[in-house]
XYZ file of C-alpha atoms in Angstrom:
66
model
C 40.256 290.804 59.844
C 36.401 289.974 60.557
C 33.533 291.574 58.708
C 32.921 294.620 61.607
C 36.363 295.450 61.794
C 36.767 295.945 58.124
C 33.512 298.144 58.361
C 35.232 300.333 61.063
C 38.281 301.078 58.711
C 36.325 302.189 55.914
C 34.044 303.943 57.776
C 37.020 305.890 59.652
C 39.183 305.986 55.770
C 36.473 307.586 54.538
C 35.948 310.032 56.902
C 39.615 311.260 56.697
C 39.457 310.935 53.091
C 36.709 313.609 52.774
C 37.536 315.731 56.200
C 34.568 315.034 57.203
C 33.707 315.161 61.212
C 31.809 311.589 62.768
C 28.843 313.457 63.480
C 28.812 314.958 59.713
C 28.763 310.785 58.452
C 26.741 309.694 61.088
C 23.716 312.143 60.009
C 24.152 311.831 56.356
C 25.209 307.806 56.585
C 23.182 306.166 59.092
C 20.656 308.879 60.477
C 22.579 308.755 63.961
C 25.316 311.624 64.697
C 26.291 309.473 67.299
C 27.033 306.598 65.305
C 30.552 306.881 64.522
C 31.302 307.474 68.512
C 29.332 304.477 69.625
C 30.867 302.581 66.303
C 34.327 303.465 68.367
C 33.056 302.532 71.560
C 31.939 299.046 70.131
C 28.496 299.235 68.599
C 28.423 296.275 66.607
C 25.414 297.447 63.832
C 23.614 294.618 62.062
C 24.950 293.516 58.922
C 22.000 294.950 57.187
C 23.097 298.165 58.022
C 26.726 297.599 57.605
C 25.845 296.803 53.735
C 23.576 299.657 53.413
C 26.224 301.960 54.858
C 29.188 301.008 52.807
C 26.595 300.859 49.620
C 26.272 304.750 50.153
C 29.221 305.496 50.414
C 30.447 304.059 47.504
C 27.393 305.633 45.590
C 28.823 309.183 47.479
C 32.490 307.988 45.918
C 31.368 307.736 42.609
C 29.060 310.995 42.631
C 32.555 312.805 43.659
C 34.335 311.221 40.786
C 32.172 312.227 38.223
């Protein structure tokens, strides 16, 4: 599986995980609401922001599992 595709499924695991709507992660994840639509529609982000992405939201798991 390459690197963005990976990104996608967590991205969309954690959004059914936590019932959360696109627009909801997009705003509090990457400061786009759009982002998770245009992540669908093949927005490839840079890898920067892939990391920084995926490091919040395993800072957001572990704030839930405390």
């Amino acid at each position: 599986m390459a690197e963005i595709d990976a990104f996608k499924s967590k991205v969309e695991q954690f959004i059914a995980e936590r019932e959360m709507t696109p627009t909801q992660f997009g705003k509090q994840f990457a400061g786009d609401p759009l982002f998770v639509f245009q992540l669908r529609e093949g927005r490839e982000p840079r890898s920067q922001t892939r990391q920084r992405i995926v490091a919040a939201m395993e800072a957001s798991q572990r704030e839930n599992a405390a």
